[in-house]
Amino acid sequence: MYTDKHPIGNVEAMPAPMYPPATLPGKSPPRVPISHGNNTAVVVVALVAALAMSSVLAVAVYYLHILRKSRPSKAFISDRNGLSQDLHKSATQYMLPAMHVSSTCEAQVFTYKQMQLATGNFMPANLIAHGSSDCVFRGVLPNGRLCAVKQLDDCGKHVDREFRMEVDLLSRLHSPYLLEFIGYCADQNHRLLAYEFMPNGSLYEHLHSRAHLQRCLMLDWSTRMRIALDAARGLEYLHEFVSPPIIHRDFTSHVILLGSNYNAKISDFGLAKLGSDKLNGQVFTRVLGTQGYVAPE
């Protein structure tokens, strides 16, 4: 009987190792053919795509450059109907360059005699408007500029400090949507404020005054939209760009004044309207303004 024994001893037989088949001498294994045509096509497509992308980017950059260069620099862009094309955008992007709060007082100081000369000694024919505590007169300054002079009731020393603080604030505010403050008079007990003159009066006169409507044209829709937008930008400046914010607290059509081209400006925004009143560390929010009316602020 045949037995498979290893010379060294009883060792189980191991499987034979696998080797690659031997090749005949003089012959090499077949090579995989390389297609040069496919590589060339890939390179060409990549170059064309890169050139196309570069061309698109170049055209886009050029178009943006031309668009930025040709864009008008006006703060208010209007279409053929006179309405703003950017009502949906934030008004601040147009207002910021023109609005600021000055760090120095820039108001002119007038004597009472100068105010008398400017208004013809407060002649009744120059009276523009009157309220419960003030009268407004049309005046002409020594340099020939038209102005509106607001004559406040005579006040004593107990309100002099508050008056000067308000004047200091008014002289620091600069916005195309606020009535420009020119100067003031604090001669003895006389307290007067000089503003720019708005020839078309108040919005209230155009909307409700019968005498005014008879001699003036009705405001069309586009003009009303411009007036509303100007007034909104004026409030935004007082609320967002002044510290502390100024709350008007009597924002009615009476305080929206109209210029020669019906641009709107807010008036009466400085006196006793600096946010809320503070006494002994406590804050009081008094209701001021027109009786029976609360401003939407």
PDB file of C-alpha atoms in Angstrom:
ATOM      1  CA  MET A   1       0.000   0.000   0.000  1.00  0.00           C
ATOM      2  CA  TYR A   2       1.367   3.307  -1.038  1.00  0.00           C
ATOM      3  CA  THR A   3       1.655   6.087   1.525  1.00  0.00           C
ATOM      4  CA  ASP A   4       2.639   9.687   0.897  1.00  0.00           C
ATOM      5  CA  LYS A   5       5.196  10.536   3.502  1.00  0.00           C
ATOM      6  CA  HIS A   6       7.387  13.546   3.812  1.00  0.00           C
ATOM      7  CA  PRO A   7      11.048  12.868   4.317  1.00  0.00           C
ATOM      8  CA  ILE A   8      11.091  14.977   7.477  1.00  0.00           C
ATOM      9  CA  GLY A   9       8.061  13.389   9.045  1.00  0.00           C
ATOM     10  CA  ASN A  10       4.310  13.318   8.924  1.00  0.00           C
ATOM     11  CA  VAL A  11       3.452  16.681   7.404  1.00  0.00           C
ATOM     12  CA  GLU A  12       0.255  17.308   5.526  1.00  0.00           C
ATOM     13  CA  ALA A  13       0.780  18.031   1.869  1.00  0.00           C
ATOM     14  CA  MET A  14       0.551  21.748   0.999  1.00  0.00           C
ATOM     15  CA  PRO A  15      -1.127  22.854  -2.250  1.00  0.00           C
ATOM     16  CA  ALA A  16       1.213  23.765  -5.003  1.00  0.00           C
ATOM     17  CA  PRO A  17       1.802  27.536  -5.485  1.00  0.00           C
ATOM     18  CA  MET A  18       0.213  29.202  -8.530  1.00  0.00           C
ATOM     19  CA  TYR A  19       2.617  30.814 -10.953  1.00  0.00           C
ATOM     20  CA  PRO A  20       1.776  32.765 -14.089  1.00  0.00           C
ATOM     21  CA  PRO A  21       2.158  30.823 -17.258  1.00  0.00           C
ATOM     22  CA  ALA A  22       5.543  31.081 -18.790  1.00  0.00           C
ATOM     23  CA  THR A  23       5.846  33.045 -21.979  1.00  0.00           C
ATOM     24  CA  LEU A  24       7.632  31.891 -24.976  1.00  0.00           C
ATOM     25  CA  PRO A  25      10.981  33.489 -25.586  1.00  0.00           C
ATOM     26  CA  GLY A  26      10.938  36.362 -28.073  1.00  0.00           C
ATOM     27  CA  LYS A  27       7.263  37.270 -27.530  1.00  0.00           C
ATOM     28  CA  SER A  28       5.902  40.078 -25.242  1.00  0.00           C
ATOM     29  CA  PRO A  29       2.379  40.345 -23.796  1.00  0.00           C
ATOM     30  CA  PRO A  30      -0.120  42.255 -25.937  1.00  0.00           C
ATOM     31  CA  ARG A  31      -0.477  46.013 -25.147  1.00  0.00           C
ATOM     32  CA  VAL A  32      -3.766  47.915 -24.792  1.00  0.00           C
ATOM     33  CA  PRO A  33      -4.062  50.324 -27.687  1.00  0.00           C
ATOM     34  CA  ILE A  34      -4.153  54.063 -26.684  1.00  0.00           C
ATOM     35  CA  SER A  35      -6.567  56.326 -28.584  1.00  0.00           C
ATOM     36  CA  HIS A  36      -4.851  59.678 -29.192  1.00  0.00           C
ATOM     37  CA  GLY A  37      -7.951  61.018 -30.900  1.00  0.00           C
ATOM     38  CA  ASN A  38     -10.069  60.848 -27.709  1.00  0.00           C
ATOM     39  CA  ASN A  39      -7.482  62.762 -25.634  1.00  0.00           C
ATOM     40  CA  THR A  40      -7.287  65.510 -28.242  1.00  0.00           C
ATOM     41  CA  ALA A  41     -11.065  65.941 -28.239  1.00  0.00           C
ATOM     42  CA  VAL A  42     -11.152  66.259 -24.443  1.00  0.00           C
ATOM     43  CA  VAL A  43      -8.447  68.936 -24.492  1.00  0.00           C
ATOM     44  CA  VAL A  44     -10.224  70.884 -27.229  1.00  0.00           C
ATOM     45  CA  VAL A  45     -13.558  70.814 -25.371  1.00  0.00           C
ATOM     46  CA  ALA A  46     -11.897  71.988 -22.140  1.00  0.00           C
ATOM     47  CA  LEU A  47     -10.177  74.887 -23.918  1.00  0.00           C
ATOM     48  CA  VAL A  48     -13.379  75.965 -25.641  1.00  0.00           C
ATOM     49  CA  ALA A  49     -15.298  75.878 -22.342  1.00  0.00           C
ATOM     50  CA  ALA A  50     -12.605  77.923 -20.586  1.00  0.00           C
ATOM     51  CA  LEU A  51     -12.583  80.526 -23.368  1.00  0.00           C
ATOM     52  CA  ALA A  52     -16.373  80.747 -23.320  1.00  0.00           C
ATOM     53  CA  MET A  53     -16.435  81.237 -19.552  1.00  0.00           C
ATOM     54  CA  SER A  54     -13.731  83.908 -19.754  1.00  0.00           C
ATOM     55  CA  SER A  55     -15.671  85.723 -22.466  1.00  0.00           C
ATOM     56  CA  VAL A  56     -18.870  85.684 -20.405  1.00  0.00           C
ATOM     57  CA  LEU A  57     -17.061  87.040 -17.339  1.00  0.00           C
ATOM     58  CA  ALA A  58     -15.374  89.758 -19.391  1.00  0.00           C
ATOM     59  CA  VAL A  59     -18.685  90.858 -20.901  1.00  0.00           C
ATOM     60  CA  ALA A  60     -20.349  90.883 -17.464  1.00  0.00           C
ATOM     61  CA  VAL A  61     -17.570  92.993 -15.927  1.00  0.00           C
ATOM     62  CA  TYR A  62     -17.691  95.430 -18.839  1.00  0.00           C
ATOM     63  CA  TYR A  63     -21.478  95.732 -18.615  1.00  0.00           C
ATOM     64  CA  LEU A  64     -21.353  96.410 -14.860  1.00  0.00           C
ATOM     65  CA  HIS A  65     -18.671  99.039 -15.392  1.00  0.00           C
ATOM     66  CA  ILE A  66     -20.733 100.827 -18.039  1.00  0.00           C
ATOM     67  CA  LEU A  67     -23.891 100.589 -15.923  1.00  0.00           C
ATOM     68  CA  ARG A  68     -22.173 102.035 -12.857  1.00  0.00           C
ATOM     69  CA  LYS A  69     -20.576 104.808 -14.880  1.00  0.00           C
ATOM     70  CA  SER A  70     -23.829 105.821 -16.553  1.00  0.00           C
ATOM     71  CA  ARG A  71     -26.023 105.631 -13.417  1.00  0.00           C
ATOM     72  CA  PRO A  72     -27.379 109.073 -12.439  1.00  0.00           C
ATOM     73  CA  SER A  73     -26.097 110.492  -9.183  1.00  0.00           C
ATOM     74  CA  LYS A  74     -29.389 112.036  -8.113  1.00  0.00           C
ATOM     75  CA  ALA A  75     -30.784 111.052  -4.745  1.00  0.00           C
ATOM     76  CA  PHE A  76     -34.198 110.467  -6.256  1.00  0.00           C
ATOM     77  CA  ILE A  77     -34.576 108.506  -9.512  1.00  0.00           C
ATOM     78  CA  SER A  78     -37.870 109.078 -11.287  1.00  0.00           C
ATOM     79  CA  ASP A  79     -39.576 107.377 -14.176  1.00  0.00           C
ATOM     80  CA  ARG A  80     -41.758 108.974 -16.828  1.00  0.00           C
ATOM     81  CA  ASN A  81     -44.643 109.267 -14.361  1.00  0.00           C
ATOM     82  CA  GLY A  82     -42.466 110.996 -11.775  1.00  0.00           C
ATOM     83  CA  LEU A  83     -42.595 108.050  -9.381  1.00  0.00           C
ATOM     84  CA  SER A  84     -39.601 106.523  -7.710  1.00  0.00           C
ATOM     85  CA  GLN A  85     -38.267 103.416  -9.434  1.00  0.00           C
ATOM     86  CA  ASP A  86     -36.793 102.178  -6.161  1.00  0.00           C
ATOM     87  CA  LEU A  87     -39.720 102.434  -3.764  1.00  0.00           C
ATOM     88  CA  HIS A  88     -39.133  98.839  -2.756  1.00  0.00           C
ATOM     89  CA  LYS A  89     -35.522  99.514  -1.819  1.00  0.00           C
ATOM     90  CA  SER A  90     -34.358 101.087   1.383  1.00  0.00           C
ATOM     91  CA  ALA A  91     -34.487 104.840   1.172  1.00  0.00           C
ATOM     92  CA  THR A  92     -31.268 105.046   3.142  1.00  0.00           C
ATOM     93  CA  GLN A  93     -29.083 104.127   0.172  1.00  0.00           C
ATOM     94  CA  TYR A  94     -30.043 107.440  -1.410  1.00  0.00           C
ATOM     95  CA  MET A  95     -30.221 109.516   1.765  1.00  0.00           C
ATOM     96  CA  LEU A  96     -26.998 108.705   3.521  1.00  0.00           C
ATOM     97  CA  PRO A  97     -24.673 110.909   1.422  1.00  0.00           C
ATOM     98  CA  ALA A  98     -26.951 113.932   1.925  1.00  0.00           C
ATOM     99  CA  MET A  99     -27.836 113.465   5.582  1.00  0.00           C
ATOM    100  CA  HIS A 100     -25.655 113.895   8.619  1.00  0.00           C
ATOM    101  CA  VAL A 101     -25.577 115.291  12.120  1.00  0.00           C
ATOM    102  CA  SER A 102     -23.024 118.046  12.423  1.00  0.00           C
ATOM    103  CA  SER A 103     -20.756 118.179  15.454  1.00  0.00           C
ATOM    104  CA  THR A 104     -20.735 121.982  15.521  1.00  0.00           C
ATOM    105  CA  CYS A 105     -23.461 124.594  15.686  1.00  0.00           C
ATOM    106  CA  GLU A 106     -23.873 126.225  12.273  1.00  0.00           C
ATOM    107  CA  ALA A 107     -26.859 128.513  12.943  1.00  0.00           C
ATOM    108  CA  GLN A 108     -26.730 132.261  12.441  1.00  0.00           C
ATOM    109  CA  VAL A 109     -27.482 134.566  15.356  1.00  0.00           C
ATOM    110  CA  PHE A 110     -29.783 137.516  14.663  1.00  0.00           C
ATOM    111  CA  THR A 111     -30.721 140.500  16.740  1.00  0.00           C
ATOM    112  CA  TYR A 112     -34.323 141.429  17.317  1.00  0.00           C
ATOM    113  CA  LYS A 113     -33.847 144.551  15.214  1.00  0.00           C
ATOM    114  CA  GLN A 114     -32.662 142.425  12.293  1.00  0.00           C
ATOM    115  CA  MET A 115     -35.785 140.284  12.583  1.00  0.00           C
ATOM    116  CA  GLN A 116     -37.933 143.400  12.676  1.00  0.00           C
ATOM    117  CA  LEU A 117     -36.336 144.676   9.478  1.00  0.00           C
ATOM    118  CA  ALA A 118     -36.641 141.286   7.797  1.00  0.00           C
ATOM    119  CA  THR A 119     -40.380 141.012   8.475  1.00  0.00           C
ATOM    120  CA  GLY A 120     -41.327 144.678   8.069  1.00  0.00           C
ATOM    121  CA  ASN A 121     -41.734 145.008  11.830  1.00  0.00           C
ATOM    122  CA  PHE A 122     -43.896 141.869  11.804  1.00  0.00           C
ATOM    123  CA  MET A 123     -46.368 143.459   9.434  1.00  0.00           C
ATOM    124  CA  PRO A 124     -49.733 141.626   9.269  1.00  0.00           C
ATOM    125  CA  ALA A 125     -49.418 141.431   5.477  1.00  0.00           C
ATOM    126  CA  ASN A 126     -46.381 139.168   5.968  1.00  0.00           C
ATOM    127  CA  LEU A 127     -48.196 136.820   8.347  1.00  0.00           C
ATOM    128  CA  ILE A 128     -48.100 133.266   6.949  1.00  0.00           C
ATOM    129  CA  ALA A 129     -49.587 131.237   9.786  1.00  0.00           C
ATOM    130  CA  HIS A 130     -50.324 131.469  13.468  1.00  0.00           C
ATOM    131  CA  GLY A 131     -50.762 128.935  16.223  1.00  0.00           C
ATOM    132  CA  SER A 132     -51.538 128.828  19.897  1.00  0.00           C
ATOM    133  CA  SER A 133     -48.009 129.776  20.921  1.00  0.00           C
ATOM    134  CA  ASP A 134     -46.341 131.242  17.833  1.00  0.00           C
ATOM    135  CA  CYS A 135     -46.769 133.224  14.629  1.00  0.00           C
ATOM    136  CA  VAL A 136     -44.914 132.746  11.344  1.00  0.00           C
ATOM    137  CA  PHE A 137     -43.989 135.702   9.132  1.00  0.00           C
ATOM    138  CA  ARG A 138     -42.502 135.942   5.676  1.00  0.00           C
ATOM    139  CA  GLY A 139     -39.175 137.743   5.758  1.00  0.00           C
ATOM    140  CA  VAL A 140     -36.165 138.780   3.716  1.00  0.00           C
ATOM    141  CA  LEU A 141     -32.696 138.459   5.210  1.00  0.00           C
ATOM    142  CA  PRO A 142     -29.958 141.063   4.615  1.00  0.00           C
ATOM    143  CA  ASN A 143     -28.438 138.829   1.912  1.00  0.00           C
ATOM    144  CA  GLY A 144     -31.747 138.834   0.018  1.00  0.00           C
ATOM    145  CA  ARG A 145     -32.766 135.298   0.926  1.00  0.00           C
ATOM    146  CA  LEU A 146     -36.431 134.628   1.640  1.00  0.00           C
ATOM    147  CA  CYS A 147     -37.137 133.070   5.006  1.00  0.00           C
ATOM    148  CA  ALA A 148     -39.923 132.180   7.385  1.00  0.00           C
ATOM    149  CA  VAL A 149     -39.585 133.750  10.827  1.00  0.00           C
ATOM    150  CA  LYS A 150     -41.362 131.993  13.681  1.00  0.00           C
ATOM    151  CA  GLN A 151     -42.037 134.310  16.604  1.00  0.00           C
ATOM    152  CA  LEU A 152     -42.542 132.419  19.853  1.00  0.00           C
ATOM    153  CA  ASP A 153     -44.383 133.777  22.862  1.00  0.00           C
ATOM    154  CA  ASP A 154     -42.244 135.840  25.208  1.00  0.00           C
ATOM    155  CA  CYS A 155     -40.514 133.491  27.598  1.00  0.00           C
ATOM    156  CA  GLY A 156     -38.629 133.972  30.799  1.00  0.00           C
ATOM    157  CA  LYS A 157     -35.309 132.687  32.010  1.00  0.00           C
ATOM    158  CA  HIS A 158     -36.787 129.357  33.160  1.00  0.00           C
ATOM    159  CA  VAL A 159     -37.105 128.174  29.546  1.00  0.00           C
ATOM    160  CA  ASP A 160     -34.024 129.886  28.149  1.00  0.00           C
ATOM    161  CA  ARG A 161     -31.780 126.853  28.694  1.00  0.00           C
ATOM    162  CA  GLU A 162     -34.278 124.523  27.003  1.00  0.00           C
ATOM    163  CA  PHE A 163     -34.655 126.922  24.082  1.00  0.00           C
ATOM    164  CA  ARG A 164     -30.902 127.090  23.516  1.00  0.00           C
ATOM    165  CA  MET A 165     -30.599 123.313  23.665  1.00  0.00           C
ATOM    166  CA  GLU A 166     -33.302 122.991  21.017  1.00  0.00           C
ATOM    167  CA  VAL A 167     -31.610 125.595  18.836  1.00  0.00           C
ATOM    168  CA  ASP A 168     -28.323 123.748  19.163  1.00  0.00           C
ATOM    169  CA  LEU A 169     -30.005 120.537  18.019  1.00  0.00           C
ATOM    170  CA  LEU A 170     -31.807 122.161  15.086  1.00  0.00           C
ATOM    171  CA  SER A 171     -28.557 123.642  13.838  1.00  0.00           C
ATOM    172  CA  ARG A 172     -26.887 120.212  13.754  1.00  0.00           C
ATOM    173  CA  LEU A 173     -29.530 118.384  11.702  1.00  0.00           C
ATOM    174  CA  HIS A 174     -29.045 118.389   7.947  1.00  0.00           C
ATOM    175  CA  SER A 175     -31.322 116.521   5.584  1.00  0.00           C
ATOM    176  CA  PRO A 176     -32.993 117.372   2.255  1.00  0.00           C
ATOM    177  CA  TYR A 177     -36.261 116.155   3.804  1.00  0.00           C
ATOM    178  CA  LEU A 178     -36.246 118.468   6.833  1.00  0.00           C
ATOM    179  CA  LEU A 179     -36.992 122.177   6.788  1.00  0.00           C
ATOM    180  CA  GLU A 180     -33.647 123.969   6.837  1.00  0.00           C
ATOM    181  CA  PHE A 181     -32.923 125.900  10.003  1.00  0.00           C
ATOM    182  CA  ILE A 182     -31.150 129.194   9.255  1.00  0.00           C
ATOM    183  CA  GLY A 183     -30.733 130.915  12.597  1.00  0.00           C
ATOM    184  CA  TYR A 184     -32.313 132.254  15.749  1.00  0.00           C
ATOM    185  CA  CYS A 185     -32.811 135.324  17.894  1.00  0.00           C
ATOM    186  CA  ALA A 186     -32.553 135.226  21.686  1.00  0.00           C
ATOM    187  CA  ASP A 187     -32.504 138.953  22.355  1.00  0.00           C
ATOM    188  CA  GLN A 188     -33.759 139.737  25.861  1.00  0.00           C
ATOM    189  CA  ASN A 189     -37.128 137.955  26.161  1.00  0.00           C
ATOM    190  CA  HIS A 190     -37.644 137.611  22.411  1.00  0.00           C
ATOM    191  CA  ARG A 191     -37.347 134.114  20.966  1.00  0.00           C
ATOM    192  CA  LEU A 192     -37.458 133.779  17.192  1.00  0.00           C
ATOM    193  CA  LEU A 193     -36.452 131.059  14.738  1.00  0.00           C
ATOM    194  CA  ALA A 194     -35.610 131.574  11.057  1.00  0.00           C
ATOM    195  CA  TYR A 195     -36.237 128.792   8.527  1.00  0.00           C
ATOM    196  CA  GLU A 196     -36.096 128.469   4.775  1.00  0.00           C
ATOM    197  CA  PHE A 197     -39.188 129.705   2.962  1.00  0.00           C
ATOM    198  CA  MET A 198     -41.436 127.108   1.289  1.00  0.00           C
ATOM    199  CA  PRO A 199     -43.494 128.915  -1.385  1.00  0.00           C
ATOM    200  CA  ASN A 200     -46.246 126.299  -1.805  1.00  0.00           C
ATOM    201  CA  GLY A 201     -47.326 126.242   1.810  1.00  0.00           C
ATOM    202  CA  SER A 202     -48.392 123.150   3.693  1.00  0.00           C
ATOM    203  CA  LEU A 203     -49.874 119.907   2.429  1.00  0.00           C
ATOM    204  CA  TYR A 204     -52.968 120.597   4.525  1.00  0.00           C
ATOM    205  CA  GLU A 205     -53.757 123.703   2.470  1.00  0.00           C
ATOM    206  CA  HIS A 206     -53.598 121.722  -0.761  1.00  0.00           C
ATOM    207  CA  LEU A 207     -55.832 118.957   0.572  1.00  0.00           C
ATOM    208  CA  HIS A 208     -58.413 120.775   2.692  1.00  0.00           C
ATOM    209  CA  SER A 209     -58.312 124.555   2.229  1.00  0.00           C
ATOM    210  CA  ARG A 210     -61.037 125.680  -0.181  1.00  0.00           C
ATOM    211  CA  ALA A 211     -59.465 129.085  -0.729  1.00  0.00           C
ATOM    212  CA  HIS A 212     -56.165 127.446  -1.592  1.00  0.00           C
ATOM    213  CA  LEU A 213     -57.776 124.896  -3.901  1.00  0.00           C
ATOM    214  CA  GLN A 214     -59.425 127.647  -5.903  1.00  0.00           C
ATOM    215  CA  ARG A 215     -56.115 129.235  -6.830  1.00  0.00           C
ATOM    216  CA  CYS A 216     -53.958 126.104  -7.047  1.00  0.00           C
ATOM    217  CA  LEU A 217     -54.093 122.996  -9.171  1.00  0.00           C
ATOM    218  CA  MET A 218     -55.073 119.695  -7.637  1.00  0.00           C
ATOM    219  CA  LEU A 219     -52.157 117.461  -6.739  1.00  0.00           C
ATOM    220  CA  ASP A 220     -51.905 114.570  -9.193  1.00  0.00           C
ATOM    221  CA  TRP A 221     -51.180 111.018  -8.061  1.00  0.00           C
ATOM    222  CA  SER A 222     -47.466 111.042  -8.874  1.00  0.00           C
ATOM    223  CA  THR A 223     -46.944 114.294  -6.947  1.00  0.00           C
ATOM    224  CA  ARG A 224     -48.750 112.875  -3.937  1.00  0.00           C
ATOM    225  CA  MET A 225     -46.549 109.789  -4.047  1.00  0.00           C
ATOM    226  CA  ARG A 226     -43.398 111.931  -4.105  1.00  0.00           C
ATOM    227  CA  ILE A 227     -44.667 113.976  -1.166  1.00  0.00           C
ATOM    228  CA  ALA A 228     -45.411 110.818   0.831  1.00  0.00           C
ATOM    229  CA  LEU A 229     -41.982 109.387   0.067  1.00  0.00           C
ATOM    230  CA  ASP A 230     -40.171 112.603   1.045  1.00  0.00           C
ATOM    231  CA  ALA A 231     -42.092 112.763   4.321  1.00  0.00           C
ATOM    232  CA  ALA A 232     -41.310 109.112   5.084  1.00  0.00           C
ATOM    233  CA  ARG A 233     -37.613 109.705   4.473  1.00  0.00           C
ATOM    234  CA  GLY A 234     -37.684 112.703   6.785  1.00  0.00           C
ATOM    235  CA  LEU A 235     -39.199 110.620   9.581  1.00  0.00           C
ATOM    236  CA  GLU A 236     -36.691 107.842   8.950  1.00  0.00           C
ATOM    237  CA  TYR A 237     -33.845 110.315   9.393  1.00  0.00           C
ATOM    238  CA  LEU A 238     -35.262 111.601  12.681  1.00  0.00           C
ATOM    239  CA  HIS A 239     -35.905 108.086  13.992  1.00  0.00           C
ATOM    240  CA  GLU A 240     -32.871 106.175  12.731  1.00  0.00           C
ATOM    241  CA  PHE A 241     -29.977 108.592  12.158  1.00  0.00           C
ATOM    242  CA  VAL A 242     -30.219 110.934  15.151  1.00  0.00           C
ATOM    243  CA  SER A 243     -29.086 109.959  18.641  1.00  0.00           C
ATOM    244  CA  PRO A 244     -31.187 110.192  20.694  1.00  0.00           C
ATOM    245  CA  PRO A 245     -33.996 109.753  18.168  1.00  0.00           C
ATOM    246  CA  ILE A 246     -36.408 112.640  17.632  1.00  0.00           C
ATOM    247  CA  ILE A 247     -40.085 111.706  17.905  1.00  0.00           C
ATOM    248  CA  HIS A 248     -42.236 114.307  16.154  1.00  0.00           C
ATOM    249  CA  ARG A 249     -45.438 113.566  18.117  1.00  0.00           C
ATOM    250  CA  ASP A 250     -47.489 115.938  15.939  1.00  0.00           C
ATOM    251  CA  PHE A 251     -46.936 114.599  12.440  1.00  0.00           C
ATOM    252  CA  THR A 252     -49.879 115.945  10.433  1.00  0.00           C
ATOM    253  CA  SER A 253     -50.346 117.470   6.997  1.00  0.00           C
ATOM    254  CA  HIS A 254     -49.824 120.891   8.606  1.00  0.00           C
ATOM    255  CA  VAL A 255     -46.127 120.205   9.217  1.00  0.00           C
ATOM    256  CA  ILE A 256     -45.399 118.905   5.695  1.00  0.00           C
ATOM    257  CA  LEU A 257     -44.310 121.947   3.709  1.00  0.00           C
ATOM    258  CA  LEU A 258     -43.955 122.053  -0.079  1.00  0.00           C
ATOM    259  CA  GLY A 259     -41.241 123.731  -2.120  1.00  0.00           C
ATOM    260  CA  SER A 260     -41.431 125.317  -5.549  1.00  0.00           C
ATOM    261  CA  ASN A 261     -41.350 121.928  -7.305  1.00  0.00           C
ATOM    262  CA  TYR A 262     -43.564 120.311  -4.626  1.00  0.00           C
ATOM    263  CA  ASN A 263     -40.700 118.637  -2.823  1.00  0.00           C
ATOM    264  CA  ALA A 264     -41.820 117.928   0.732  1.00  0.00           C
ATOM    265  CA  LYS A 265     -40.013 118.796   3.951  1.00  0.00           C
ATOM    266  CA  ILE A 266     -40.971 118.206   7.569  1.00  0.00           C
ATOM    267  CA  SER A 267     -41.162 121.183   9.910  1.00  0.00           C
ATOM    268  CA  ASP A 268     -41.713 121.720  13.644  1.00  0.00           C
ATOM    269  CA  PHE A 269     -39.626 118.705  14.615  1.00  0.00           C
ATOM    270  CA  GLY A 270     -37.302 120.268  17.157  1.00  0.00           C
ATOM    271  CA  LEU A 271     -39.162 121.905  20.003  1.00  0.00           C
ATOM    272  CA  ALA A 272     -39.747 119.714  23.098  1.00  0.00           C
ATOM    273  CA  LYS A 273     -39.760 116.488  21.087  1.00  0.00           C
ATOM    274  CA  LEU A 274     -36.463 114.863  21.984  1.00  0.00           C
ATOM    275  CA  GLY A 275     -37.666 111.329  22.598  1.00  0.00           C
ATOM    276  CA  SER A 276     -39.303 111.016  26.013  1.00  0.00           C
ATOM    277  CA  ASP A 277     -39.038 113.280  29.020  1.00  0.00           C
ATOM    278  CA  LYS A 278     -36.891 112.111  31.926  1.00  0.00           C
ATOM    279  CA  LEU A 279     -37.289 113.269  35.505  1.00  0.00           C
ATOM    280  CA  ASN A 280     -35.364 111.838  38.489  1.00  0.00           C
ATOM    281  CA  GLY A 281     -34.347 108.825  36.432  1.00  0.00           C
ATOM    282  CA  GLN A 282     -37.942 108.007  35.452  1.00  0.00           C
ATOM    283  CA  VAL A 283     -39.151 108.205  31.876  1.00  0.00           C
ATOM    284  CA  PHE A 284     -42.456 109.871  31.040  1.00  0.00           C
ATOM    285  CA  THR A 285     -43.965 109.639  27.570  1.00  0.00           C
ATOM    286  CA  ARG A 286     -46.275 112.646  27.443  1.00  0.00           C
ATOM    287  CA  VAL A 287     -48.844 112.851  24.669  1.00  0.00           C
ATOM    288  CA  LEU A 288     -48.195 116.063  22.771  1.00  0.00           C
ATOM    289  CA  GLY A 289     -49.476 117.491  19.519  1.00  0.00           C
ATOM    290  CA  THR A 290     -52.851 118.214  17.988  1.00  0.00           C
ATOM    291  CA  GLN A 291     -55.794 117.648  20.328  1.00  0.00           C
ATOM    292  CA  GLY A 292     -57.828 114.588  19.359  1.00  0.00           C
ATOM    293  CA  TYR A 293     -55.068 113.257  17.130  1.00  0.00           C
ATOM    294  CA  VAL A 294     -52.188 110.914  17.873  1.00  0.00           C
ATOM    295  CA  ALA A 295     -49.352 110.711  15.366  1.00  0.00           C
ATOM    296  CA  PRO A 296     -48.640 107.210  13.977  1.00  0.00           C
ATOM    297  CA  GLU A 297     -45.159 107.157  15.513  1.00  0.00           C
TER     298      GLU A 297
END
